[in-house]
PDB file of C-alpha atoms in Angstrom:
ATOM      1  CA  UNK A   1     134.728  78.277  64.912  1.00  0.00           C
ATOM      2  CA  UNK A   2     137.839  77.449  67.029  1.00  0.00           C
ATOM      3  CA  UNK A   3     140.640  75.745  65.140  1.00  0.00           C
ATOM      4  CA  UNK A   4     143.570  73.662  66.360  1.00  0.00           C
ATOM      5  CA  UNK A   5     146.736  73.419  63.965  1.00  0.00           C
ATOM      6  CA  UNK A   6     150.064  71.543  65.201  1.00  0.00           C
ATOM      7  CA  UNK A   7     153.288  72.249  63.353  1.00  0.00           C
ATOM      8  CA  UNK A   8     155.421  70.515  62.501  1.00  0.00           C
ATOM      9  CA  UNK A   9     153.713  67.312  61.567  1.00  0.00           C
ATOM     10  CA  UNK A  10     156.895  65.058  62.285  1.00  0.00           C
ATOM     11  CA  UNK A  11     160.118  65.939  63.907  1.00  0.00           C
ATOM     12  CA  UNK A  12     163.133  63.461  63.911  1.00  0.00           C
ATOM     13  CA  UNK A  13     165.964  64.743  65.869  1.00  0.00           C
ATOM     14  CA  UNK A  14     168.751  63.227  67.889  1.00  0.00           C
ATOM     15  CA  UNK A  15     168.805  62.120  71.430  1.00  0.00           C
ATOM     16  CA  UNK A  16     169.839  64.824  74.011  1.00  0.00           C
ATOM     17  CA  UNK A  17     168.445  67.777  71.697  1.00  0.00           C
ATOM     18  CA  UNK A  18     165.899  70.449  73.195  1.00  0.00           C
ATOM     19  CA  UNK A  19     163.098  70.545  70.723  1.00  0.00           C
ATOM     20  CA  UNK A  20     160.150  72.645  70.309  1.00  0.00           C
ATOM     21  CA  UNK A  21     156.315  71.578  69.532  1.00  0.00           C
ATOM     22  CA  UNK A  22     154.252  74.374  68.304  1.00  0.00           C
ATOM     23  CA  UNK A  23     150.365  74.391  69.107  1.00  0.00           C
ATOM     24  CA  UNK A  24     147.953  77.723  67.559  1.00  0.00           C
ATOM     25  CA  UNK A  25     144.837  78.239  68.044  1.00  0.00           C
ATOM     26  CA  UNK A  26     142.310  81.044  65.760  1.00  0.00           C
ATOM     27  CA  UNK A  27     139.946  81.767  68.946  1.00  0.00           C
ATOM     28  CA  UNK A  28     141.083  83.417  72.163  1.00  0.00           C
ATOM     29  CA  UNK A  29     138.064  82.410  74.526  1.00  0.00           C
ATOM     30  CA  UNK A  30     139.547  79.130  75.539  1.00  0.00           C
ATOM     31  CA  UNK A  31     139.247  77.709  79.159  1.00  0.00           C
ATOM     32  CA  UNK A  32     142.577  75.961  79.102  1.00  0.00           C
ATOM     33  CA  UNK A  33     145.259  74.078  76.473  1.00  0.00           C
ATOM     34  CA  UNK A  34     146.116  70.759  77.448  1.00  0.00           C
ATOM     35  CA  UNK A  35     149.046  68.644  75.805  1.00  0.00           C
ATOM     36  CA  UNK A  36     148.796  65.131  75.400  1.00  0.00           C
ATOM     37  CA  UNK A  37     151.025  62.045  74.528  1.00  0.00           C
ATOM     38  CA  UNK A  38     149.846  59.105  72.540  1.00  0.00           C
ATOM     39  CA  UNK A  39     152.036  56.117  72.082  1.00  0.00           C
ATOM     40  CA  UNK A  40     151.171  53.778  68.671  1.00  0.00           C
ATOM     41  CA  UNK A  41     148.017  51.962  69.433  1.00  0.00           C
ATOM     42  CA  UNK A  42     147.119  53.476  72.891  1.00  0.00           C
ATOM     43  CA  UNK A  43     145.416  56.260  74.363  1.00  0.00           C
ATOM     44  CA  UNK A  44     146.833  59.372  75.307  1.00  0.00           C
ATOM     45  CA  UNK A  45     148.276  60.437  78.173  1.00  0.00           C
ATOM     46  CA  UNK A  46     147.444  63.912  79.692  1.00  0.00           C
ATOM     47  CA  UNK A  47     151.197  65.536  79.892  1.00  0.00           C
ATOM     48  CA  UNK A  48     150.693  69.488  80.940  1.00  0.00           C
ATOM     49  CA  UNK A  49     147.142  71.363  81.409  1.00  0.00           C
ATOM     50  CA  UNK A  50     147.513  74.949  81.498  1.00  0.00           C
ATOM     51  CA  UNK A  51     144.325  77.438  82.415  1.00  0.00           C
ATOM     52  CA  UNK A  52     143.380  80.112  80.728  1.00  0.00           C
ATOM     53  CA  UNK A  53     144.546  82.723  83.270  1.00  0.00           C
ATOM     54  CA  UNK A  54     148.052  81.154  83.748  1.00  0.00           C
ATOM     55  CA  UNK A  55     151.348  81.424  81.099  1.00  0.00           C
ATOM     56  CA  UNK A  56     153.319  78.095  81.309  1.00  0.00           C
ATOM     57  CA  UNK A  57     153.220  74.621  82.939  1.00  0.00           C
ATOM     58  CA  UNK A  58     155.855  72.670  83.821  1.00  0.00           C
ATOM     59  CA  UNK A  59     156.381  68.883  84.428  1.00  0.00           C
ATOM     60  CA  UNK A  60     159.968  67.416  84.534  1.00  0.00           C
ATOM     61  CA  UNK A  61     161.912  68.050  81.422  1.00  0.00           C
ATOM     62  CA  UNK A  62     158.772  69.652  79.860  1.00  0.00           C
ATOM     63  CA  UNK A  63     157.701  73.147  79.575  1.00  0.00           C
ATOM     64  CA  UNK A  64     154.278  74.227  78.736  1.00  0.00           C
ATOM     65  CA  UNK A  65     153.824  78.137  77.511  1.00  0.00           C
ATOM     66  CA  UNK A  66     150.407  79.549  76.571  1.00  0.00           C
ATOM     67  CA  UNK A  67     149.676  83.622  74.672  1.00  0.00           C
ATOM     68  CA  UNK A  68     146.364  83.380  74.183  1.00  0.00           C
ATOM     69  CA  UNK A  69     146.869  87.020  72.986  1.00  0.00           C
ATOM     70  CA  UNK A  70     148.465  85.596  69.964  1.00  0.00           C
ATOM     71  CA  UNK A  71     146.528  82.393  69.854  1.00  0.00           C
ATOM     72  CA  UNK A  72     149.741  79.771  70.542  1.00  0.00           C
ATOM     73  CA  UNK A  73     151.363  77.279  73.004  1.00  0.00           C
ATOM     74  CA  UNK A  74     154.448  75.733  72.489  1.00  0.00           C
ATOM     75  CA  UNK A  75     155.649  72.450  74.057  1.00  0.00           C
ATOM     76  CA  UNK A  76     159.221  72.858  75.370  1.00  0.00           C
ATOM     77  CA  UNK A  77     160.874  68.930  75.825  1.00  0.00           C
ATOM     78  CA  UNK A  78     164.440  69.517  77.095  1.00  0.00           C
ATOM     79  CA  UNK A  79     166.938  66.672  76.764  1.00  0.00           C
ATOM     80  CA  UNK A  80     164.795  64.656  74.636  1.00  0.00           C
ATOM     81  CA  UNK A  81     165.370  60.918  75.333  1.00  0.00           C
ATOM     82  CA  UNK A  82     164.171  57.879  72.440  1.00  0.00           C
ATOM     83  CA  UNK A  83     161.591  57.383  75.251  1.00  0.00           C
ATOM     84  CA  UNK A  84     159.975  60.454  74.219  1.00  0.00           C
ATOM     85  CA  UNK A  85     159.324  59.402  70.474  1.00  0.00           C
ATOM     86  CA  UNK A  86     154.994  59.462  70.885  1.00  0.00           C
ATOM     87  CA  UNK A  87     152.869  61.835  68.830  1.00  0.00           C
ATOM     88  CA  UNK A  88     152.143  65.086  70.573  1.00  0.00           C
ATOM     89  CA  UNK A  89     148.638  66.196  70.671  1.00  0.00           C
ATOM     90  CA  UNK A  90     147.672  69.911  71.596  1.00  0.00           C
ATOM     91  CA  UNK A  91     143.759  70.273  72.809  1.00  0.00           C
ATOM     92  CA  UNK A  92     142.467  73.724  73.609  1.00  0.00           C
ATOM     93  CA  UNK A  93     139.060  73.608  75.888  1.00  0.00           C
ATOM     94  CA  UNK A  94     136.663  75.603  74.573  1.00  0.00           C
ATOM     95  CA  UNK A  95     133.546  77.785  75.913  1.00  0.00           C
ATOM     96  CA  UNK A  96     131.133  74.766  75.556  1.00  0.00           C
ATOM     97  CA  UNK A  97     132.952  72.601  77.350  1.00  0.00           C
ATOM     98  CA  UNK A  98     134.306  71.078  74.697  1.00  0.00           C
ATOM     99  CA  UNK A  99     138.061  69.948  73.931  1.00  0.00           C
ATOM    100  CA  UNK A 100     138.929  70.624  70.570  1.00  0.00           C
ATOM    101  CA  UNK A 101     142.289  68.939  69.131  1.00  0.00           C
ATOM    102  CA  UNK A 102     145.465  69.670  66.865  1.00  0.00           C
ATOM    103  CA  UNK A 103     146.285  66.549  64.389  1.00  0.00           C
ATOM    104  CA  UNK A 104     149.539  65.825  66.362  1.00  0.00           C
ATOM    105  CA  UNK A 105     153.231  66.007  65.697  1.00  0.00           C
ATOM    106  CA  UNK A 106     154.614  62.851  65.410  1.00  0.00           C
ATOM    107  CA  UNK A 107     158.330  62.606  67.130  1.00  0.00           C
ATOM    108  CA  UNK A 108     161.185  60.449  66.566  1.00  0.00           C
ATOM    109  CA  UNK A 109     164.194  60.802  69.029  1.00  0.00           C
ATOM    110  CA  UNK A 110     167.158  58.727  67.283  1.00  0.00           C
ATOM    111  CA  UNK A 111     169.428  57.174  69.535  1.00  0.00           C
TER     112      UNK A 111
ATOM    113  CA  UNK B   1     144.696  53.378  91.222  1.00  0.00           C
ATOM    114  CA  UNK B   2     143.228  51.410  88.556  1.00  0.00           C
ATOM    115  CA  UNK B   3     142.807  53.536  85.197  1.00  0.00           C
ATOM    116  CA  UNK B   4     140.046  54.469  82.599  1.00  0.00           C
ATOM    117  CA  UNK B   5     138.981  50.658  81.268  1.00  0.00           C
ATOM    118  CA  UNK B   6     137.488  50.358  77.887  1.00  0.00           C
ATOM    119  CA  UNK B   7     135.657  47.282  76.618  1.00  0.00           C
ATOM    120  CA  UNK B   8     136.316  45.691  74.469  1.00  0.00           C
ATOM    121  CA  UNK B   9     139.327  46.211  72.936  1.00  0.00           C
ATOM    122  CA  UNK B  10     138.363  45.362  69.098  1.00  0.00           C
ATOM    123  CA  UNK B  11     134.631  44.866  67.656  1.00  0.00           C
ATOM    124  CA  UNK B  12     134.342  44.039  63.977  1.00  0.00           C
ATOM    125  CA  UNK B  13     131.108  45.022  62.714  1.00  0.00           C
ATOM    126  CA  UNK B  14     129.208  45.002  59.379  1.00  0.00           C
ATOM    127  CA  UNK B  15     127.877  47.899  57.745  1.00  0.00           C
ATOM    128  CA  UNK B  16     123.610  47.809  59.178  1.00  0.00           C
ATOM    129  CA  UNK B  17     124.677  46.180  62.754  1.00  0.00           C
ATOM    130  CA  UNK B  18     124.709  47.917  66.099  1.00  0.00           C
ATOM    131  CA  UNK B  19     128.497  48.625  68.173  1.00  0.00           C
ATOM    132  CA  UNK B  20     128.137  49.276  72.013  1.00  0.00           C
ATOM    133  CA  UNK B  21     131.281  50.432  73.625  1.00  0.00           C
ATOM    134  CA  UNK B  22     131.744  50.512  77.129  1.00  0.00           C
ATOM    135  CA  UNK B  23     133.704  52.380  79.112  1.00  0.00           C
ATOM    136  CA  UNK B  24     134.788  52.274  83.198  1.00  0.00           C
ATOM    137  CA  UNK B  25     136.238  55.915  84.344  1.00  0.00           C
ATOM    138  CA  UNK B  26     138.684  56.340  87.236  1.00  0.00           C
ATOM    139  CA  UNK B  27     137.308  55.933  90.817  1.00  0.00           C
ATOM    140  CA  UNK B  28     135.934  59.297  91.854  1.00  0.00           C
ATOM    141  CA  UNK B  29     135.673  60.682  88.416  1.00  0.00           C
ATOM    142  CA  UNK B  30     132.101  61.973  87.553  1.00  0.00           C
ATOM    143  CA  UNK B  31     132.629  62.859  84.094  1.00  0.00           C
ATOM    144  CA  UNK B  32     132.932  60.392  80.832  1.00  0.00           C
ATOM    145  CA  UNK B  33     134.026  61.961  77.982  1.00  0.00           C
ATOM    146  CA  UNK B  34     133.636  60.153  74.162  1.00  0.00           C
ATOM    147  CA  UNK B  35     135.749  60.862  71.376  1.00  0.00           C
ATOM    148  CA  UNK B  36     136.565  59.505  67.674  1.00  0.00           C
ATOM    149  CA  UNK B  37     140.197  59.224  66.092  1.00  0.00           C
ATOM    150  CA  UNK B  38     139.445  58.171  62.549  1.00  0.00           C
ATOM    151  CA  UNK B  39     142.317  57.339  60.741  1.00  0.00           C
ATOM    152  CA  UNK B  40     143.344  61.056  58.877  1.00  0.00           C
ATOM    153  CA  UNK B  41     141.098  62.973  60.394  1.00  0.00           C
ATOM    154  CA  UNK B  42     142.299  63.442  63.972  1.00  0.00           C
ATOM    155  CA  UNK B  43     140.081  63.280  67.262  1.00  0.00           C
ATOM    156  CA  UNK B  44     136.683  64.474  67.162  1.00  0.00           C
ATOM    157  CA  UNK B  45     134.873  64.920  70.566  1.00  0.00           C
ATOM    158  CA  UNK B  46     131.645  62.812  70.738  1.00  0.00           C
ATOM    159  CA  UNK B  47     130.239  62.837  73.525  1.00  0.00           C
ATOM    160  CA  UNK B  48     130.341  64.170  77.413  1.00  0.00           C
ATOM    161  CA  UNK B  49     128.322  62.913  80.504  1.00  0.00           C
ATOM    162  CA  UNK B  50     128.124  63.904  83.857  1.00  0.00           C
ATOM    163  CA  UNK B  51     126.334  62.832  87.354  1.00  0.00           C
ATOM    164  CA  UNK B  52     124.573  60.504  84.757  1.00  0.00           C
ATOM    165  CA  UNK B  53     123.336  63.720  82.591  1.00  0.00           C
ATOM    166  CA  UNK B  54     124.430  64.587  78.832  1.00  0.00           C
ATOM    167  CA  UNK B  55     125.903  67.618  78.759  1.00  0.00           C
ATOM    168  CA  UNK B  56     127.371  68.240  75.515  1.00  0.00           C
ATOM    169  CA  UNK B  57     127.578  66.859  72.076  1.00  0.00           C
ATOM    170  CA  UNK B  58     129.814  66.549  68.980  1.00  0.00           C
ATOM    171  CA  UNK B  59     128.505  67.199  65.701  1.00  0.00           C
ATOM    172  CA  UNK B  60     127.601  63.459  65.029  1.00  0.00           C
ATOM    173  CA  UNK B  61     124.454  62.165  63.940  1.00  0.00           C
ATOM    174  CA  UNK B  62     121.900  60.914  66.262  1.00  0.00           C
ATOM    175  CA  UNK B  63     122.926  56.948  65.576  1.00  0.00           C
ATOM    176  CA  UNK B  64     125.419  57.803  67.408  1.00  0.00           C
ATOM    177  CA  UNK B  65     124.434  58.209  71.410  1.00  0.00           C
ATOM    178  CA  UNK B  66     125.405  56.851  75.151  1.00  0.00           C
ATOM    179  CA  UNK B  67     124.420  56.970  78.342  1.00  0.00           C
ATOM    180  CA  UNK B  68     125.875  56.704  81.896  1.00  0.00           C
ATOM    181  CA  UNK B  69     124.933  54.322  84.692  1.00  0.00           C
ATOM    182  CA  UNK B  70     124.478  55.209  88.552  1.00  0.00           C
ATOM    183  CA  UNK B  71     128.149  54.416  89.219  1.00  0.00           C
ATOM    184  CA  UNK B  72     129.633  56.368  86.521  1.00  0.00           C
ATOM    185  CA  UNK B  73     130.827  54.027  83.763  1.00  0.00           C
ATOM    186  CA  UNK B  74     129.378  54.652  80.482  1.00  0.00           C
ATOM    187  CA  UNK B  75     128.202  53.061  77.103  1.00  0.00           C
ATOM    188  CA  UNK B  76     128.466  54.026  73.591  1.00  0.00           C
ATOM    189  CA  UNK B  77     125.757  52.848  71.037  1.00  0.00           C
ATOM    190  CA  UNK B  78     126.504  53.379  67.328  1.00  0.00           C
ATOM    191  CA  UNK B  79     123.368  52.377  65.289  1.00  0.00           C
ATOM    192  CA  UNK B  80     123.011  51.448  61.731  1.00  0.00           C
ATOM    193  CA  UNK B  81     126.820  51.103  61.214  1.00  0.00           C
ATOM    194  CA  UNK B  82     128.572  52.492  58.214  1.00  0.00           C
ATOM    195  CA  UNK B  83     132.364  52.309  56.723  1.00  0.00           C
ATOM    196  CA  UNK B  84     133.562  55.355  57.908  1.00  0.00           C
ATOM    197  CA  UNK B  85     132.629  54.526  61.424  1.00  0.00           C
ATOM    198  CA  UNK B  86     135.940  52.425  61.441  1.00  0.00           C
ATOM    199  CA  UNK B  87     137.285  54.174  63.530  1.00  0.00           C
ATOM    200  CA  UNK B  88     139.210  54.036  67.492  1.00  0.00           C
ATOM    201  CA  UNK B  89     137.331  55.347  70.063  1.00  0.00           C
ATOM    202  CA  UNK B  90     138.483  56.932  73.275  1.00  0.00           C
ATOM    203  CA  UNK B  91     136.950  57.498  76.060  1.00  0.00           C
ATOM    204  CA  UNK B  92     138.388  59.857  79.460  1.00  0.00           C
ATOM    205  CA  UNK B  93     136.589  60.660  82.724  1.00  0.00           C
ATOM    206  CA  UNK B  94     137.860  63.318  84.917  1.00  0.00           C
ATOM    207  CA  UNK B  95     136.274  64.978  88.190  1.00  0.00           C
ATOM    208  CA  UNK B  96     133.191  66.994  87.919  1.00  0.00           C
ATOM    209  CA  UNK B  97     132.357  68.371  84.508  1.00  0.00           C
ATOM    210  CA  UNK B  98     131.600  72.189  85.083  1.00  0.00           C
ATOM    211  CA  UNK B  99     133.761  72.246  88.155  1.00  0.00           C
ATOM    212  CA  UNK B 100     136.310  70.319  87.017  1.00  0.00           C
ATOM    213  CA  UNK B 101     136.572  71.578  83.611  1.00  0.00           C
ATOM    214  CA  UNK B 102     140.553  72.606  84.187  1.00  0.00           C
ATOM    215  CA  UNK B 103     141.187  69.096  85.177  1.00  0.00           C
ATOM    216  CA  UNK B 104     143.111  66.681  83.223  1.00  0.00           C
ATOM    217  CA  UNK B 105     140.607  64.026  81.724  1.00  0.00           C
ATOM    218  CA  UNK B 106     142.374  60.825  81.913  1.00  0.00           C
ATOM    219  CA  UNK B 107     142.234  58.602  78.945  1.00  0.00           C
ATOM    220  CA  UNK B 108     141.695  54.734  78.305  1.00  0.00           C
ATOM    221  CA  UNK B 109     143.392  52.714  75.592  1.00  0.00           C
ATOM    222  CA  UNK B 110     139.951  52.901  73.337  1.00  0.00           C
ATOM    223  CA  UNK B 111     138.219  50.117  71.762  1.00  0.00           C
ATOM    224  CA  UNK B 112     138.800  49.935  67.837  1.00  0.00           C
ATOM    225  CA  UNK B 113     136.148  49.071  65.572  1.00  0.00           C
ATOM    226  CA  UNK B 114     136.517  48.070  62.487  1.00  0.00           C
ATOM    227  CA  UNK B 115     133.261  47.781  59.235  1.00  0.00           C
ATOM    228  CA  UNK B 116     133.454  45.315  56.718  1.00  0.00           C
TER     229      UNK B 116
END
């Protein structure tokens, strides 16, 4: 059974710092891995999707990497801003076409 | 382009009642996904509809059901409501399911269901 873990559960950093969020999964048989952000009381916004054949994806200040063999993904945020404060969720698309979700990392960027 | 819309925003019910939640996908999207986000439990996959058919179902009892209409909008029905059904129910859409498996899912803002 696929399990997705995100560490840390919460992170608080000063504005301007670069930071890394971690996601690990137990079964390497995945179709893709996606990173989302969720603002309080809102739905989810898709940030990056990495297909199983890819190693990384970039969008603006965000870079996500995928290492299937080790069951790990990282989301790198460069030059963090207060507007980046949100909960970040990773989800893996498994062989049953389901998204299996991590519990999220709550990120606070201090001005 | 209009995003995924869900209604109602909030829904208050009592134990044993039935709830109906609605979702309209992004124009051109044929797949609709339902998720439950309960406090302390994280996001759990509920149902996936594509082209009017139920394609996959998460580990939820049969009192959670739904359907997808010819215009690709969808309903989630929860019968015999229990206190633990209180949660945010999120709907997402994407392009055609099996082909679009590597397309991102776009989410609505959810329906918050509260059971008293």
